[in-house]
Coordinates of C-alpha atoms in Angstrom, one line a residue:
X5 CA 73.3 138.7 71.2
X6 CA 74.3 135.3 71.7
X7 CA 77.8 134.0 73.3
X8 CA 80.5 133.6 71.1
X9 CA 81.2 129.7 71.1
X10 CA 84.7 129.1 72.6
X11 CA 87.4 127.7 70.2
X12 CA 90.8 126.0 70.9
X13 CA 94.2 128.2 70.5
X14 CA 97.4 126.9 71.1
X15 CA 98.3 127.2 74.6
X16 CA 101.6 129.2 75.7
X17 CA 104.8 126.5 74.5
X18 CA 105.3 123.7 77.0
X19 CA 107.2 120.6 77.1
X20 CA 105.9 117.4 76.0
X21 CA 104.2 115.9 78.4
X22 CA 75.9 108.2 91.0
X23 CA 76.3 110.4 94.4
X24 CA 78.3 113.0 94.4
X25 CA 81.4 114.1 96.7
X26 CA 81.1 115.9 100.3
X27 CA 80.4 119.4 99.2
X28 CA 82.6 121.9 97.8
X29 CA 82.2 125.3 99.4
X30 CA 80.5 127.9 97.4
X31 CA 82.8 130.9 97.3
X32 CA 80.0 133.6 98.4
X33 CA 79.4 131.5 101.9
X34 CA 83.4 132.1 102.8
X35 CA 83.5 134.7 105.7
X36 CA 86.6 137.1 106.0
X37 CA 87.8 138.6 109.2
X38 CA 89.4 142.1 109.0
X39 CA 91.6 141.2 112.3
X40 CA 93.3 138.5 110.6
X41 CA 95.1 138.3 107.0
X42 CA 94.6 135.2 105.2
X43 CA 97.2 135.8 102.6
X44 CA 100.3 133.5 102.9
X45 CA 101.7 135.1 99.8
X46 CA 101.7 138.7 101.7
X47 CA 103.1 136.9 105.2
X48 CA 105.9 135.5 102.9
X49 CA 106.7 138.9 101.7
X50 CA 106.8 140.1 105.1
X51 CA 109.1 137.4 106.2
X52 CA 111.7 137.8 103.4
X53 CA 111.7 141.6 103.8
X54 CA 112.3 141.5 107.3
X55 CA 109.2 143.5 108.1
X56 CA 107.7 140.5 109.9
X57 CA 109.2 137.8 112.4
X58 CA 109.4 133.9 111.2
X59 CA 110.9 132.0 108.6
X60 CA 110.1 130.1 105.6
X61 CA 111.5 127.3 103.7
X62 CA 112.8 129.2 100.5
X63 CA 113.4 133.1 100.3
X64 CA 112.3 132.3 96.5
X65 CA 108.7 131.9 97.5
X66 CA 108.6 135.8 97.4
X67 CA 109.1 135.5 93.8
X68 CA 106.5 135.7 91.1
X69 CA 105.9 131.9 89.8
X70 CA 106.5 132.8 86.3
X71 CA 110.3 133.2 87.3
X72 CA 110.6 129.4 87.5
X73 CA 108.5 128.5 84.4
X74 CA 111.3 127.9 81.9
X75 CA 113.4 125.7 84.5
X76 CA 112.8 122.2 85.3
X77 CA 111.3 121.3 88.9
X78 CA 108.4 122.1 91.1
X79 CA 109.3 125.4 92.3
X80 CA 110.2 126.5 95.5
X81 CA 107.9 125.3 98.8
X82 CA 107.5 122.1 100.2
X83 CA 108.6 119.7 97.1
X84 CA 111.4 121.7 95.8
X85 CA 114.0 118.8 96.9
X86 CA 111.9 116.2 95.0
X87 CA 113.0 115.1 91.6
X88 CA 110.6 115.9 88.8
X89 CA 110.3 113.5 85.8
X90 CA 111.7 114.1 82.5
X91 CA 109.1 115.6 80.3
X92 CA 106.9 116.9 82.9
X93 CA 104.6 119.9 81.6
X94 CA 106.2 123.4 81.6
X95 CA 104.3 126.5 81.3
X96 CA 105.5 128.8 78.4
X97 CA 106.1 132.5 79.0
X98 CA 103.1 134.4 80.7
X99 CA 102.4 137.7 78.5
X100 CA 104.4 140.8 80.1
X101 CA 101.2 142.7 80.5
X102 CA 100.2 140.2 83.3
X103 CA 103.6 139.8 84.8
X104 CA 103.9 143.6 85.2
X105 CA 100.4 144.1 86.5
X106 CA 99.7 145.1 90.0
X107 CA 97.7 143.2 92.2
X108 CA 94.5 145.5 92.3
X109 CA 94.9 145.6 88.1
X110 CA 94.8 141.8 88.3
X111 CA 91.9 141.4 90.4
X112 CA 90.4 144.3 88.6
X113 CA 90.8 142.3 85.2
X114 CA 89.6 139.0 86.6
X115 CA 86.3 140.3 87.8
X116 CA 86.0 142.1 84.7
X117 CA 86.5 138.8 82.9
X118 CA 84.1 137.0 84.9
X119 CA 81.4 139.4 84.1
X120 CA 82.0 139.2 80.3
X121 CA 82.0 135.6 80.6
X122 CA 78.9 134.9 83.0
X123 CA 77.7 131.4 83.1
X124 CA 80.0 130.3 80.2
X125 CA 82.8 129.8 82.8
X126 CA 82.9 128.0 86.2
X127 CA 86.0 128.6 88.4
X128 CA 87.3 126.0 90.7
X129 CA 89.8 126.9 93.7
X130 CA 91.4 124.3 95.7
X131 CA 91.6 124.4 99.5
X132 CA 95.6 125.1 99.2
X133 CA 95.5 128.0 96.8
X134 CA 96.8 131.0 97.8
X135 CA 93.9 133.3 99.0
X136 CA 94.6 135.9 96.2
X137 CA 93.0 133.0 93.6
X138 CA 90.4 131.7 95.8
X139 CA 88.6 135.1 96.2
X140 CA 87.8 134.4 92.6
X141 CA 86.7 131.0 92.7
X142 CA 82.8 129.8 92.2
X143 CA 83.7 126.8 94.5
X144 CA 86.4 126.1 97.1
X145 CA 87.1 122.4 98.1
X146 CA 89.5 119.6 97.8
X147 CA 90.1 118.0 94.2
X148 CA 87.1 115.4 94.1
X149 CA 84.3 117.8 95.5
X150 CA 85.7 120.6 93.0
X151 CA 85.5 118.1 90.0
X152 CA 81.5 117.2 91.3
X153 CA 80.8 121.0 91.5
X154 CA 82.1 121.2 88.1
X155 CA 79.1 118.7 87.0
X156 CA 76.6 120.7 88.1
X157 CA 77.3 123.2 85.3
X158 CA 76.9 121.2 82.5
X159 CA 76.2 124.4 80.2
X160 CA 79.4 126.0 81.4
X161 CA 82.0 126.1 78.1
X162 CA 84.9 126.1 80.3
X163 CA 85.9 124.9 83.7
X164 CA 89.1 126.7 85.2
X165 CA 90.7 124.7 87.6
X166 CA 92.9 126.6 90.0
X167 CA 94.6 123.1 91.6
X168 CA 97.3 121.1 90.0
X169 CA 97.5 118.8 87.0
X170 CA 95.8 115.5 88.2
X171 CA 92.8 117.5 89.4
X172 CA 92.3 119.2 86.1
X173 CA 92.4 115.6 84.5
X174 CA 89.8 114.3 87.0
X175 CA 87.5 117.4 86.1
X176 CA 88.0 116.4 82.6
X177 CA 86.9 112.9 83.1
X178 CA 83.7 113.9 84.9
X179 CA 82.8 116.7 82.7
X180 CA 80.8 116.9 79.5
X181 CA 82.3 116.3 76.2
X182 CA 81.7 119.9 75.2
X183 CA 83.5 121.3 78.4
X184 CA 87.2 122.6 78.0
X185 CA 88.9 122.1 81.3
X186 CA 91.8 124.7 81.8
X187 CA 94.8 124.4 84.1
X188 CA 96.2 128.1 84.5
X189 CA 99.8 127.1 84.6
X190 CA 100.8 124.0 83.1
X191 CA 103.7 123.8 85.5
X192 CA 101.4 123.1 88.5
X193 CA 102.0 119.1 88.8
X194 CA 101.9 117.1 92.1
X195 CA 105.3 115.4 93.2
X196 CA 103.4 112.8 94.9
X197 CA 101.4 111.7 92.0
X198 CA 104.5 111.9 89.8
X199 CA 105.8 109.3 92.1
X200 CA 103.8 106.4 90.7
X201 CA 104.2 106.8 86.8
X202 CA 102.3 104.3 84.5
X203 CA 105.4 102.5 83.4
X204 CA 106.6 101.9 86.8
X205 CA 103.2 100.6 87.7
X206 CA 102.9 98.2 84.9
X207 CA 106.3 96.9 85.9
X208 CA 105.2 96.2 89.5
X209 CA 102.2 94.5 88.3
X210 CA 104.2 92.1 85.9
X211 CA 106.4 91.2 89.2
X212 CA 103.4 90.8 91.0
X213 CA 101.6 88.3 88.6
X214 CA 105.1 86.3 88.3
X215 CA 104.8 85.7 92.2
X216 CA 101.3 85.2 92.4
X217 CA 100.1 83.7 89.2
X218 CA 97.4 85.3 86.9
X219 CA 96.0 88.4 89.0
X220 CA 92.6 88.2 87.4
X221 CA 91.8 84.7 88.5
X222 CA 89.8 84.1 91.7
X223 CA 90.7 81.5 94.1
X224 CA 88.5 79.1 95.7
X225 CA 87.1 81.8 97.9
X226 CA 86.1 84.1 95.0
X227 CA 89.3 86.5 95.9
X228 CA 91.6 87.6 93.2
X229 CA 95.2 87.6 94.5
X230 CA 95.7 91.8 94.1
X231 CA 93.4 94.6 93.8
X232 CA 94.9 97.7 92.7
X233 CA 93.7 100.9 94.8
X234 CA 95.1 104.4 93.8
X235 CA 94.4 107.6 95.8
X236 CA 92.7 110.3 93.7
X237 CA 96.2 112.3 93.9
X238 CA 97.2 110.6 90.8
X239 CA 97.5 110.8 87.0
X240 CA 94.7 109.8 84.8
X241 CA 96.8 107.1 83.3
X242 CA 97.3 105.3 86.8
X243 CA 93.2 105.6 87.3
X244 CA 93.0 104.2 83.8
X245 CA 95.2 101.2 84.9
X246 CA 93.1 100.7 88.1
X247 CA 90.0 100.7 85.8
X248 CA 91.4 97.9 83.8
X249 CA 92.5 95.7 86.5
X250 CA 89.4 95.2 88.4
X251 CA 90.2 98.1 91.0
X252 CA 89.0 101.6 92.3
X253 CA 90.0 105.0 93.3
X254 CA 89.7 106.5 97.0
X255 CA 90.1 109.8 98.4
X256 CA 91.1 110.7 101.9
X257 CA 87.8 110.7 103.3
X258 CA 86.7 107.3 102.0
X259 CA 90.0 105.4 102.1
X260 CA 88.6 102.9 104.8
X261 CA 85.4 102.2 102.7
X262 CA 87.3 101.7 99.6
X263 CA 89.9 99.0 101.0
X264 CA 86.7 97.2 102.6
X265 CA 85.7 97.2 99.2
X266 CA 88.7 95.9 97.6
X267 CA 89.3 93.1 100.6
X268 CA 86.0 91.8 99.3
X269 CA 87.3 91.1 96.3
X270 CA 91.1 90.3 96.7
X271 CA 93.5 88.5 99.1
X272 CA 95.3 91.9 99.4
X273 CA 95.4 95.4 98.0
X274 CA 98.2 97.2 96.2
X275 CA 98.0 100.9 97.3
X276 CA 99.5 103.8 95.7
X277 CA 101.0 106.6 95.2
X278 CA 100.7 107.7 98.9
X279 CA 102.2 105.2 101.4
X280 CA 101.2 107.2 104.6
X281 CA 97.3 107.2 103.4
X282 CA 97.7 103.7 102.8
X283 CA 99.4 103.0 106.3
X284 CA 97.3 105.2 108.3
X285 CA 93.9 103.5 107.0
X286 CA 94.9 100.1 107.1
X287 CA 96.5 100.1 110.6
X288 CA 93.4 101.7 111.8
X289 CA 91.3 98.8 110.3
X290 CA 93.5 96.4 112.0
X291 CA 95.9 95.5 109.3
X292 CA 99.2 94.6 111.1
X293 CA 102.5 96.8 110.1
X294 CA 104.5 93.5 109.4
X295 CA 101.6 92.9 106.4
X296 CA 102.3 96.2 105.0
X297 CA 105.5 96.0 103.0
X298 CA 106.7 98.8 100.9
X299 CA 107.2 98.8 97.0
X300 CA 110.0 100.6 95.8
X301 CA 109.7 100.8 92.2
X302 CA 113.4 101.2 92.0
X303 CA 114.3 97.9 93.7
X304 CA 113.4 94.2 92.1
X305 CA 110.3 93.1 93.8
X306 CA 109.9 96.4 95.1
X307 CA 112.9 95.8 97.9
X308 CA 110.9 92.9 99.8
X309 CA 111.2 89.3 100.0
X310 CA 108.6 86.9 98.4
X311 CA 108.0 85.6 101.8
X312 CA 106.9 89.6 102.7
X313 CA 104.7 89.8 99.7
X314 CA 103.2 86.3 100.1
X315 CA 102.1 87.5 103.6
X316 CA 100.9 90.8 102.7
X317 CA 97.8 92.4 103.1
X318 CA 98.5 95.9 101.7
X319 CA 101.5 96.6 99.4
X320 CA 102.4 100.2 99.9
X321 CA 104.0 102.3 97.0
X322 CA 106.8 104.3 98.1
X323 CA 105.5 107.7 97.6
X324 CA 104.5 110.6 99.8
X325 CA 103.2 114.2 100.0
X326 CA 106.0 116.5 100.7
X327 CA 103.8 118.8 102.4
X328 CA 102.2 116.4 105.0
X329 CA 105.8 114.8 105.3
X330 CA 107.1 118.0 107.2
X331 CA 105.1 117.4 110.2
X332 CA 106.6 115.8 113.2
X333 CA 105.7 114.4 116.7
X334 CA 107.9 116.9 118.2
X335 CA 105.8 119.6 116.8
X336 CA 102.8 118.2 118.3
X337 CA 104.8 118.0 121.4
X338 CA 105.7 121.3 121.5
X339 CA 102.2 122.7 120.5
X340 CA 100.8 120.8 123.7
X341 CA 103.4 122.4 125.8
X342 CA 102.9 125.6 124.5
X343 CA 99.3 125.5 124.3
X344 CA 97.9 123.4 127.1
X345 CA 94.3 121.7 125.9
X346 CA 95.1 122.3 122.3
X347 CA 93.3 120.1 119.9
X348 CA 95.7 118.6 117.1
X349 CA 94.2 117.9 114.0
X350 CA 96.4 116.3 110.9
X351 CA 96.1 115.2 107.6
X352 CA 96.2 111.2 106.9
X353 CA 99.0 112.0 104.4
X354 CA 101.3 112.7 107.2
X355 CA 103.5 109.8 108.6
X356 CA 102.3 107.5 111.2
X357 CA 104.0 108.6 114.0
X358 CA 102.3 111.8 113.5
X359 CA 98.7 110.7 113.3
X360 CA 99.2 108.6 116.2
X361 CA 100.2 111.6 118.4
X362 CA 97.5 113.9 117.1
X363 CA 93.8 114.0 118.6
X364 CA 92.5 113.4 115.2
X365 CA 93.4 113.0 111.4
X366 CA 91.2 113.6 108.6
X367 CA 90.7 114.9 105.0
X368 CA 91.0 118.7 104.6
X369 CA 87.2 118.8 104.3
X370 CA 87.1 116.8 108.0
X371 CA 89.3 119.5 109.4
X372 CA 87.4 122.4 108.3
X373 CA 84.2 121.0 109.6
X374 CA 86.0 120.0 112.8
X375 CA 86.7 123.8 113.3
X376 CA 83.3 125.0 112.2
X377 CA 81.3 122.5 114.3
X378 CA 83.5 123.6 117.4
X379 CA 81.0 125.6 119.6
X380 CA 83.2 127.3 122.1
X381 CA 86.6 129.0 121.5
X382 CA 89.3 126.3 120.9
X383 CA 92.8 126.2 120.0
X384 CA 93.7 124.3 117.2
X385 CA 97.2 123.0 116.1
X386 CA 96.5 121.6 112.2
X387 CA 98.7 119.5 110.4
X388 CA 98.2 120.4 106.6
X389 CA 98.9 123.0 104.1
X390 CA 99.5 126.3 105.5
X391 CA 97.0 128.2 102.7
X392 CA 94.2 126.6 104.2
X393 CA 95.2 126.7 107.8
X394 CA 95.6 130.5 107.4
X395 CA 92.3 131.0 105.9
X396 CA 90.6 128.8 108.5
X397 CA 92.1 131.2 111.1
X398 CA 91.3 134.2 109.3
X399 CA 87.7 133.0 108.7
X400 CA 87.0 131.8 112.6
X401 CA 88.7 134.6 114.8
X402 CA 87.1 133.1 117.8
X403 CA 89.4 130.0 117.6
X404 CA 93.0 130.4 118.0
X405 CA 94.3 128.2 114.9
X406 CA 98.0 127.7 113.7
X407 CA 99.8 125.4 111.4
X408 CA 102.0 122.8 113.3
X409 CA 105.0 123.4 111.3
X410 CA 106.5 126.8 112.4
X411 CA 108.4 127.3 108.8
X412 CA 106.2 128.8 106.4
X413 CA 106.2 126.1 103.5
X414 CA 103.3 125.9 101.1
X415 CA 102.8 123.3 98.3
X416 CA 105.5 124.1 95.5
X417 CA 103.0 123.4 92.6
X418 CA 99.8 124.8 94.0
X419 CA 101.8 127.9 94.4
X420 CA 102.5 128.1 90.7
X421 CA 98.8 129.4 90.2
X422 CA 98.7 132.8 90.4
X423 CA 96.3 135.6 89.8
X424 CA 98.2 136.8 86.8
X425 CA 97.6 133.4 85.2
X426 CA 94.0 133.2 86.2
X427 CA 93.7 136.8 84.4
X428 CA 95.5 135.7 81.3
X429 CA 93.3 132.4 80.7
X430 CA 90.1 134.2 81.7
X431 CA 91.1 136.9 79.2
X432 CA 91.8 134.5 76.4
X433 CA 88.5 132.9 77.0
X434 CA 86.9 136.3 76.7
X435 CA 88.5 136.6 73.0
X436 CA 87.1 133.3 72.1
X437 CA 90.5 131.2 73.0
X438 CA 91.1 128.1 74.9
X439 CA 94.5 128.1 76.5
X440 CA 96.3 125.2 78.6
X441 CA 93.2 122.7 78.1
X442 CA 93.8 119.7 79.9
X443 CA 92.3 116.6 77.8
X444 CA 92.3 112.9 79.0
X445 CA 92.8 110.6 75.7
X446 CA 89.8 108.6 75.5
X447 CA 91.9 105.0 75.7
X448 CA 92.5 106.4 79.3
X449 CA 89.6 107.9 80.2
X450 CA 87.3 104.9 79.6
X451 CA 88.9 103.0 82.4
X452 CA 89.6 105.6 84.5
X453 CA 85.9 106.7 84.7
X454 CA 85.4 103.0 85.4
X455 CA 87.5 103.0 88.8
X456 CA 86.1 106.5 89.6
X457 CA 82.3 105.0 89.3
X458 CA 83.4 102.0 91.4
X459 CA 84.2 104.5 94.2
X460 CA 81.1 106.5 93.8
X461 CA 78.9 103.2 93.6
X462 CA 80.3 102.2 97.1
X463 CA 80.4 105.4 98.9
X464 CA 77.2 107.5 99.7
X465 CA 78.0 111.0 100.0
X466 CA 76.3 114.3 100.2
X467 CA 75.7 116.5 97.5
X468 CA 77.9 119.9 96.6
X469 CA 76.6 123.1 97.6
X470 CA 76.3 126.3 95.5
X471 CA 78.2 129.6 96.1

């Protein structure tokens, strides 16, 4: 019998709103250890109930995410103090059947829906997702790895992206025209991506043009005044802006190569939205700190003087990741005192003093591979999101692996994805309905793909691996 084509149905109510990447990990290759529990959710439940020692940044993390769907905000977790933009997407009410189902029932329903859909659907799980969701993913990786993994399934009718909003947008940009990209919970945004909205960036560009003159006119050396570079963790609108203005996208693993590309074309770089990745990368390339002024979009000229901006090599946007901003030098000092010989690896979204104090820094995939390639039992202190750290500890029991931050505080928005939402969107697909579809308008999609293709063209990378 031929498969029933998927048709688009209304989502639950919401407010207005070349070479491939380093390989995503096929889920079937992710080993589990019975000695260690990879579930951050179960750990939080035990802490909040008093059944286990430890602390969490919010006892509300023990509640189900649909508790917060109707209220504005990023939800409990690392970003709960960040101000969410007006009009940010919200998720409508999840049907009662999913809210009341037990964990075992949800997992059984997800499994049954996956079997019914077969190759018509591919499920992508970000490294920072809760373990109860990752167990159902066909691929596990970072945002760009997963978007590229989806490209290896051109016949899949639906791509379910268990991550956050900008990731689903990127998957839509890179997927086929007939493929539907689904975000299980529309409230799963990203506070860092929201820190650079398109209106603020357009205003910044206008102010820089008043200062430097026409930004698309090269000087006698063939260099334009400014090349915009956006981190992958940004909206499709920002990627489209970069594509229209001769710029490029970067990831945490290729930021240096992308900055080299930009410096070959411009006198300076406007880097957004994450100041820390920009600062850490440029500093490692020899750019002095006094040549990296900050641009605060709420101040005239970003809060810098005209002299500072004229002397700039990298203009850093005032944005950050609330997960990685939690890591401190004091935490590293404590880890070294309590674990002599510890190997400290942190993400480059961490503040510069933390990156400088660590033994190594690198993307989520770099962290994962460093642990996989360690041949002798090693103690690792890791500065990145707790779900990845705890999963790595469970997968590699021969090592001692712990998070630098002793307070359990997962990414607020990644934590909005729950097996209940995954079961809902999959069973809707089985019924022939597409809910929570993420679509990038053509006017934005074309220049955004230009920026992504520039990145692909200048960065040789390895292919994705299948589950």
